[in-house]
Short mmCIF file of C-alpha atoms in Angstrom, two decimals:
data_model
loop_
_atom_site.label_atom_id
_atom_site.label_comp_id
_atom_site.label_asym_id
_atom_site.label_seq_id
_atom_site.Cartn_x
_atom_site.Cartn_y
_atom_site.Cartn_z
CA MET A 1 0.07 -0.14 0.06
CA GLN A 2 0.93 3.44 -0.80
CA LEU A 3 0.27 6.55 0.70
CA SER A 4 -0.97 9.08 -1.43
CA GLN A 5 1.18 12.03 -2.83
CA ARG A 6 -1.03 15.35 -1.84
CA PRO A 7 0.76 18.68 -0.98
CA SER A 8 0.55 20.13 2.49
CA ALA A 9 -1.06 22.87 2.81
CA ARG A 10 0.45 23.74 6.50
CA ALA A 11 3.76 25.92 6.54
CA GLY A 12 6.47 25.90 8.94
CA VAL A 13 9.07 28.07 10.62
CA SER A 14 12.40 28.66 8.89
CA ARG A 15 15.15 28.90 11.44
CA ARG A 16 17.42 30.17 8.51
CA ALA A 17 14.98 32.60 6.44
CA GLY A 18 13.70 34.35 10.00
CA VAL A 19 10.50 33.57 12.26
CA THR A 20 8.00 36.07 9.54
CA VAL A 21 8.96 33.84 6.18
CA ARG A 22 7.40 30.45 6.33
CA ALA A 23 8.18 27.14 4.33
CA GLN A 24 5.82 25.33 2.03
CA ALA A 25 5.36 21.95 3.96
CA ILE A 26 5.07 19.96 0.39
CA ALA A 27 5.16 16.10 0.69
CA SER A 28 8.02 14.75 -1.41
CA PRO A 29 7.45 11.41 -3.40
CA VAL A 30 7.86 8.39 -0.98
CA SER A 31 10.97 7.01 -0.80
CA ALA A 32 10.56 3.87 1.45
CA THR A 33 10.36 -0.02 -0.14
CA SER A 34 10.31 -3.24 1.33
CA PRO A 35 13.36 -4.91 1.33
CA SER A 36 12.46 -7.01 -2.18
CA GLY A 37 12.54 -3.80 -3.13
CA SER A 38 8.71 -3.65 -4.01
CA LYS A 39 7.29 0.30 -4.72
CA ASN A 40 4.00 -0.96 -3.33
CA SER A 41 4.83 -3.09 -0.41
CA LEU A 42 4.54 -1.14 3.18
CA ALA A 43 7.70 0.04 5.12
CA ASN A 44 8.65 -2.15 7.66
CA ILE A 45 9.09 -1.04 11.32
CA ALA A 46 11.04 -1.89 14.08
CA VAL A 47 10.35 -0.83 17.86
CA LEU A 48 13.89 -1.39 19.94
CA GLY A 49 12.17 -0.93 23.51
CA ALA A 50 8.76 -1.94 22.67
CA SER A 51 7.78 -2.61 26.57
CA GLY A 52 8.01 0.86 27.68
CA TYR A 53 5.04 3.43 27.51
CA THR A 54 6.77 5.30 24.65
CA GLY A 55 7.29 2.11 22.54
CA ALA A 56 3.69 0.98 23.29
CA GLU A 57 2.50 4.37 21.89
CA VAL A 58 4.16 3.74 18.92
CA VAL A 59 2.82 0.34 18.25
CA ARG A 60 -0.13 2.46 18.72
CA LEU A 61 -0.65 4.74 16.59
CA CYS A 62 1.50 2.88 13.80
CA SER A 63 -1.93 0.60 14.00
CA GLY A 64 -3.45 3.14 12.48
CA HIS A 65 -1.02 4.30 9.77
CA PRO A 66 -1.84 2.62 6.07
CA GLY A 67 2.12 2.97 5.32
CA VAL A 68 4.06 0.95 7.90
CA LYS A 69 3.91 -2.54 9.45
CA VAL A 70 5.37 -3.30 12.63
CA THR A 71 7.74 -6.56 12.10
CA ALA A 72 9.82 -6.57 15.10
CA LEU A 73 9.12 -5.34 18.76
CA THR A 74 11.84 -5.54 21.36
CA GLY A 75 12.00 -5.66 24.84
CA ASP A 76 14.80 -8.21 26.55
CA LYS A 77 13.11 -8.45 29.86
CA GLN A 78 9.88 -9.39 27.84
CA ALA A 79 11.15 -11.37 25.15
CA GLY A 80 9.26 -14.35 24.25
CA LYS A 81 5.62 -12.95 25.22
CA SER A 82 2.95 -11.74 22.74
CA PHE A 83 2.62 -7.74 22.97
CA SER A 84 -0.91 -8.49 23.84
CA ASP A 85 0.29 -9.99 27.17
CA VAL A 86 2.29 -7.01 28.36
CA PHE A 87 -0.12 -4.38 27.13
CA PRO A 88 -3.89 -5.78 27.15
CA HIS A 89 -5.15 -2.73 25.86
CA LEU A 90 -3.44 -3.21 22.58
CA VAL A 91 -4.87 -6.77 22.36
CA THR A 92 -6.95 -5.58 19.25
CA ALA A 93 -4.00 -4.24 17.47
CA THR A 94 -3.71 -6.61 14.54
CA ASN A 95 -0.35 -8.66 13.47
CA THR A 96 1.98 -7.84 16.01
CA PRO A 97 4.91 -10.04 16.56
CA LYS A 98 5.77 -11.13 19.49
CA LEU A 99 8.70 -9.43 21.83
CA VAL A 100 11.67 -10.73 20.44
CA LYS A 101 15.38 -9.71 22.03
CA ILE A 102 17.43 -6.94 19.84
CA ASP A 103 19.99 -9.67 18.84
CA ASP A 104 16.88 -11.72 17.11
CA VAL A 105 15.98 -8.96 14.96
CA ASN A 106 16.73 -8.82 11.40
CA PHE A 107 17.51 -5.69 10.87
CA GLY A 108 18.00 -6.58 6.85
CA GLU A 109 13.97 -7.04 6.41
CA VAL A 110 13.83 -3.58 8.30
CA ASP A 111 13.03 -0.01 6.87
CA ALA A 112 13.12 2.17 10.15
CA VAL A 113 13.86 2.20 13.64
CA PHE A 114 12.04 3.55 16.50
CA CYS A 115 14.30 3.51 19.52
CA CYS A 116 12.42 3.68 22.76
CA LEU A 117 15.32 2.42 25.18
CA PRO A 118 16.57 3.75 28.23
CA HIS A 119 19.27 7.25 27.92
CA ALA A 120 22.65 6.41 27.35
CA THR A 121 22.28 3.14 26.10
CA THR A 122 20.39 3.66 22.68
CA GLN A 123 23.82 5.61 21.04
CA GLU A 124 25.70 1.80 21.83
CA VAL A 125 22.59 0.06 19.97
CA ILE A 126 22.26 2.48 16.86
CA LYS A 127 26.28 2.86 16.30
CA LYS A 128 25.32 -1.08 15.40
CA LEU A 129 22.30 -0.76 13.18
CA PRO A 130 22.88 -0.72 9.05
CA SER A 131 23.53 2.90 7.74
CA THR A 132 20.83 2.43 5.42
CA LEU A 133 17.80 2.17 8.24
CA LYS A 134 15.80 5.52 9.25
CA VAL A 135 16.23 5.51 12.89
CA VAL A 136 14.27 7.99 15.34
CA ASP A 137 15.72 7.89 18.67
CA LEU A 138 13.09 9.10 21.64
CA SER A 139 16.01 9.10 24.30
CA ALA A 140 18.12 11.68 24.84
CA ASP A 141 20.94 10.40 23.19
CA PHE A 142 21.73 12.25 20.15
CA ARG A 143 19.63 15.82 21.29
CA LEU A 144 22.57 17.56 22.13
CA ARG A 145 24.82 18.92 19.67
CA ASP A 146 27.85 19.24 21.66
CA PRO A 147 29.53 16.09 22.91
CA ALA A 148 30.70 17.51 26.27
CA SER A 149 26.86 18.58 27.34
CA TYR A 150 25.96 15.44 28.27
CA GLY A 151 28.07 14.64 31.23
CA HIS A 152 29.63 11.27 29.87
CA GLU A 153 31.48 9.86 27.44
CA HIS A 154 29.26 9.45 24.15
CA ALA A 155 30.11 6.37 22.47
CA ALA A 156 29.03 7.25 18.93
CA LEU A 157 30.03 10.39 18.19
CA GLU A 158 29.93 10.28 14.32
CA LEU A 159 26.40 9.50 14.75
CA GLN A 160 26.30 12.47 16.94
CA LYS A 161 27.27 15.25 14.05
CA GLU A 162 24.86 13.43 11.67
CA ALA A 163 21.78 13.26 14.26
CA VAL A 164 19.02 15.94 13.02
CA TYR A 165 16.99 17.81 16.05
CA GLY A 166 13.35 16.93 15.47
CA LEU A 167 11.32 19.46 16.80
CA THR A 168 9.19 19.47 13.60
CA GLU A 169 7.57 22.59 13.31
CA ILE A 170 10.52 24.16 13.78
CA TYR A 171 13.06 22.05 11.96
CA ARG A 172 11.09 20.62 9.01
CA ASP A 173 12.93 20.91 6.15
CA GLU A 174 16.36 19.31 8.06
CA VAL A 175 13.82 16.34 9.63
CA ARG A 176 12.73 15.40 5.77
CA LYS A 177 16.44 15.04 4.80
CA ALA A 178 17.69 13.14 7.99
CA ARG A 179 18.42 9.57 8.64
CA LEU A 180 19.60 9.84 12.16
CA LEU A 181 15.97 11.80 13.99
CA ALA A 182 16.67 12.89 17.95
CA ASN A 183 13.40 13.19 18.63
CA PRO A 184 13.23 16.21 21.54
CA GLY A 185 12.34 15.65 25.15
CA CYS A 186 8.35 16.04 26.38
CA TYR A 187 9.90 19.32 28.26
CA PRO A 188 11.92 21.16 25.34
CA THR A 189 8.59 20.56 23.05
CA CYS A 190 6.12 21.88 25.22
CA SER A 191 8.51 24.81 26.27
CA GLN A 192 10.46 25.67 22.85
CA LEU A 193 7.45 25.47 20.53
CA PRO A 194 6.24 28.78 21.95
CA LEU A 195 9.22 30.29 23.26
CA TYR A 196 11.87 29.55 19.86
CA PRO A 197 9.56 31.68 17.74
CA LEU A 198 9.35 34.71 20.02
CA MET A 199 13.05 34.54 21.31
CA LYS A 200 14.45 34.31 17.40
CA SER A 201 12.04 37.76 16.90
CA LYS A 202 13.52 39.52 19.95
CA LEU A 203 10.36 39.97 21.33
CA ILE A 204 11.38 38.38 24.67
CA LEU A 205 14.75 38.64 26.38
CA ALA A 206 16.88 36.53 27.25
CA GLU A 207 17.08 37.16 30.81
CA ASP A 208 15.48 35.71 33.97
CA ILE A 209 13.09 32.91 31.67
CA ILE A 210 11.20 30.62 34.12
CA ILE A 211 9.76 27.51 33.38
CA ASP A 212 7.64 26.34 35.81
CA ALA A 213 7.16 22.56 34.15
CA LYS A 214 4.97 19.66 35.62
CA SER A 215 4.63 16.40 34.07
CA GLY A 216 1.89 13.24 34.76
CA VAL A 217 3.47 10.03 36.05
CA SER A 218 4.39 8.11 32.35
CA GLY A 219 6.81 10.82 31.76
CA ALA A 220 8.99 8.47 34.29
CA GLY A 221 8.78 5.30 32.49
CA ARG A 222 7.37 1.93 32.92
CA ALA A 223 10.19 0.36 35.38
CA ALA A 224 9.42 -0.16 38.88
CA LYS A 225 10.73 2.55 40.67
CA GLU A 226 9.65 3.22 44.49
CA ALA A 227 9.13 6.82 44.00
CA ASN A 228 6.31 6.18 41.40
CA LEU A 229 4.53 3.70 43.34
CA TYR A 230 0.64 4.66 43.92
CA CYS A 231 1.43 6.05 47.83
CA GLU A 232 4.08 7.69 46.98
CA ILE A 233 2.80 10.18 44.25
CA ALA A 234 -1.17 9.84 45.38
CA GLU A 235 -2.59 13.15 46.73
CA GLY A 236 0.28 15.28 46.02
CA ILE A 237 2.95 17.30 43.31
CA ASN A 238 6.45 16.70 44.01
CA SER A 239 9.65 18.51 42.55
CA TYR A 240 12.58 16.21 41.36
CA ALA A 241 16.13 16.74 39.64
CA VAL A 242 15.77 20.57 40.57
CA GLY A 243 18.86 22.64 38.86
CA ALA A 244 19.85 19.34 37.42
CA HIS A 245 17.30 17.94 35.07
CA ARG A 246 18.95 16.80 31.78
CA HIS A 247 16.20 19.00 29.79
CA MET A 248 18.11 22.06 30.73
CA PRO A 249 20.61 22.09 28.25
CA GLU A 250 18.40 20.71 25.51
CA ILE A 251 15.95 23.67 26.17
CA GLU A 252 18.95 25.98 26.07
CA GLN A 253 20.42 24.98 23.06
CA GLY A 254 17.40 25.50 20.78
CA LEU A 255 17.00 29.30 22.81
CA THR A 256 20.72 29.77 22.19
CA GLU A 257 19.99 29.77 18.74
CA ALA A 258 17.55 31.47 18.23
CA ALA A 259 18.74 34.43 20.10
CA GLY A 260 22.12 34.41 18.49
CA HIS A 261 23.79 34.02 21.73
CA PRO A 262 24.12 32.09 24.81
CA VAL A 263 20.63 32.01 26.81
CA HIS A 264 20.30 30.19 30.49
CA ILE A 265 16.67 29.57 32.19
CA SER A 266 15.44 28.68 35.15
CA PHE A 267 14.03 25.10 34.68
CA THR A 268 12.05 22.83 37.44
CA PRO A 269 10.07 19.88 36.84
CA HIS A 270 7.18 18.52 38.95
CA LEU A 271 5.62 14.87 39.14
CA ILE A 272 1.47 15.53 39.29
CA ASN A 273 -0.65 12.73 39.96
CA MET A 274 -2.21 11.98 36.29
CA SER A 275 -1.22 9.43 33.98
CA ARG A 276 -0.39 11.27 31.22
CA GLY A 277 -0.17 14.84 30.46
CA MET A 278 2.26 18.07 30.38
CA GLN A 279 2.09 21.63 31.25
CA CYS A 280 4.79 24.62 30.80
CA THR A 281 4.37 27.99 32.80
CA MET A 282 6.59 29.88 31.19
CA TYR A 283 7.45 33.74 32.73
CA VAL A 284 9.42 35.99 30.63
CA LYS A 285 10.43 39.63 30.00
CA MET A 286 9.35 41.37 27.05
CA ALA A 287 11.32 43.94 24.99
CA HIS A 288 10.68 47.35 25.36
CA GLY A 289 7.01 48.55 24.20
CA VAL A 290 6.30 45.13 23.39
CA THR A 291 2.59 43.57 25.21
CA ALA A 292 1.76 40.21 25.96
CA ASP A 293 -0.95 40.82 23.28
CA ASP A 294 1.83 41.38 20.46
CA LEU A 295 3.57 38.20 22.07
CA ARG A 296 0.37 36.22 21.53
CA ALA A 297 -0.42 37.63 18.40
CA HIS A 298 3.19 36.61 16.80
CA LEU A 299 2.31 32.89 17.86
CA ALA A 300 -0.63 33.02 16.26
CA ALA A 301 0.98 34.14 13.16
CA THR A 302 4.00 32.03 12.90
CA TYR A 303 1.72 28.39 13.87
CA GLU A 304 -1.23 29.51 11.49
CA GLY A 305 -2.27 27.07 9.29
CA GLU A 306 -0.05 24.69 11.66
CA HIS A 307 -2.26 21.51 12.61
CA PHE A 308 -0.84 20.47 15.40
CA VAL A 309 0.27 23.35 17.26
CA ARG A 310 -2.69 25.93 18.58
CA VAL A 311 -2.95 29.30 19.94
CA LEU A 312 -6.13 29.80 21.47
CA PRO A 313 -8.43 32.81 21.76
CA LYS A 314 -7.14 35.48 23.57
CA GLY A 315 -7.89 34.82 26.96
CA VAL A 316 -8.47 30.62 26.98
CA MET A 317 -6.39 28.63 29.14
CA PRO A 318 -4.64 25.46 28.13
CA HIS A 319 -5.67 22.38 29.73
CA THR A 320 -3.71 19.09 29.58
CA ARG A 321 -7.23 17.61 29.65
CA HIS A 322 -7.48 18.86 25.97
CA VAL A 323 -5.10 17.11 24.57
CA ARG A 324 -5.14 13.97 26.12
CA GLY A 325 -4.43 11.15 23.60
CA SER A 326 -3.54 13.59 21.09
CA ASN A 327 -0.75 14.96 18.87
CA PHE A 328 -1.85 18.46 19.67
CA CYS A 329 0.25 21.32 21.60
CA LEU A 330 -2.58 23.97 22.82
CA MET A 331 -0.51 27.45 24.32
CA ASN A 332 -1.91 31.15 25.15
CA VAL A 333 -0.59 34.30 26.02
CA PHE A 334 -1.23 36.24 29.37
CA PRO A 335 0.14 39.42 30.38
CA ASP A 336 1.57 39.06 34.64
CA ARG A 337 0.91 41.78 37.07
CA LEU A 338 4.48 42.67 37.12
CA THR A 339 4.78 45.27 34.48
CA GLY A 340 7.26 44.33 31.67
CA ARG A 341 6.43 40.20 31.67
CA ALA A 342 4.36 38.08 30.50
CA VAL A 343 2.72 34.77 31.23
CA ILE A 344 2.96 31.70 28.24
CA ILE A 345 1.36 28.39 29.08
CA SER A 346 1.71 25.39 26.87
CA VAL A 347 0.39 21.72 27.36
CA ILE A 348 0.90 18.57 25.24
CA ASP A 349 0.34 14.84 25.91
CA ASN A 350 3.76 13.70 27.27
CA LEU A 351 3.72 10.59 25.16
CA VAL A 352 2.07 11.66 21.81
CA LYS A 353 3.32 15.45 20.84
CA GLY A 354 5.94 14.39 23.59
CA ALA A 355 7.11 11.15 22.15
CA SER A 356 5.91 8.28 20.16
CA GLY A 357 3.59 11.18 18.38
CA GLN A 358 6.11 13.58 17.43
CA GLY A 359 8.60 10.85 16.15
CA LEU A 360 5.69 9.15 13.86
CA GLN A 361 5.22 12.76 12.49
CA ASN A 362 8.98 12.96 12.04
CA LEU A 363 8.64 9.37 10.54
CA ASN A 364 6.40 10.78 7.97
CA LEU A 365 8.52 13.58 7.00
CA MET A 366 11.56 11.43 6.60
CA MET A 367 9.89 8.87 4.75
CA GLY A 368 8.00 11.12 2.25
CA TRP A 369 4.88 11.02 3.81
CA GLU A 370 1.60 12.87 4.47
CA GLU A 371 2.88 14.46 7.90
CA THR A 372 -0.08 13.84 9.61
CA THR A 373 -0.60 10.29 8.81
CA ALA A 374 -2.12 8.59 11.60
CA LEU A 375 -1.99 11.41 14.06
CA THR A 376 -5.00 13.23 13.51
CA GLN A 377 -7.10 12.01 16.62
CA LEU A 378 -8.67 14.43 18.38
CA ALA A 379 -8.28 14.50 22.42
CA MET A 380 -10.16 12.13 24.61
CA PHE A 381 -12.55 13.54 27.28
CA PRO A 382 -13.29 13.30 30.07
#
């Protein structure tokens, strides 16, 4: 089955052309073929680390994709089990293979790979994969352009140079040409989508940016951890990794690029008692003479025509429950009571737009498919 080739009406922010210049997102011909070379065959997809939450989301989303077939699922500790035994909610997903160990996957029969493996382990796996494969990495292992920023020795420096950072609406043109795609983190996605264009246009100042971020418990992963037990998280909220979260250098990298000079932020993440969802509340100083209405108008113009990023009407508050299960990002801008400051609020589903959904959005571009394929489902409510 081959996806139809229809042009997209959406436009993206070009980091080279400036924030007000928009680049048309035109679908390119489907480039994927099966290992047999048939142009009409589905693209074979392997999901590495499929026993975690992001892996399950990839499978869920791909089950509605007309151009792909999930042919390999790995989960070393769950090897040999049926996927529906590990994730019973996906029992109706047809033709899903059993979980196997990574070493048992025949990558010669695979066209593209989603890596949903733990941070600091993916680089070792990806460097052993055939260089012909398209790879979407959902870990943090290839997001930072300066290897020293990782705080540990990087095991695949040559691949690090090749990796393209996949914040789709900002780097759409680069994503199309990517072979190895570093999918952004959830907090960096939620915060950079509003902050990047405002910083690029110099409507906000690079100083005193505060990001107060909150995530559902699924953001901590599926591995059994005492801190994530029901009694540890119920009826409360708690901060973690204060002043030391790995997403801080990732956010600063993007904002530094937008500003053209170093940008440093205050960023504090919080774990909140819900399964999925994320909100970033950002406090910014505005440039002289700029108002909160100016910020909102610029974001509305920047993302006009985008399918997944929406600036809400003036005064309407973004809610995490309004993006649950979807690939959408909702945002808005409000005046602060302090003169010269504004409050920006952005919400996403941390497992979809913050991980697997954006990953599939990027793979669609990398393979030359319509960008929104298998991602147009609306949010679930209640």
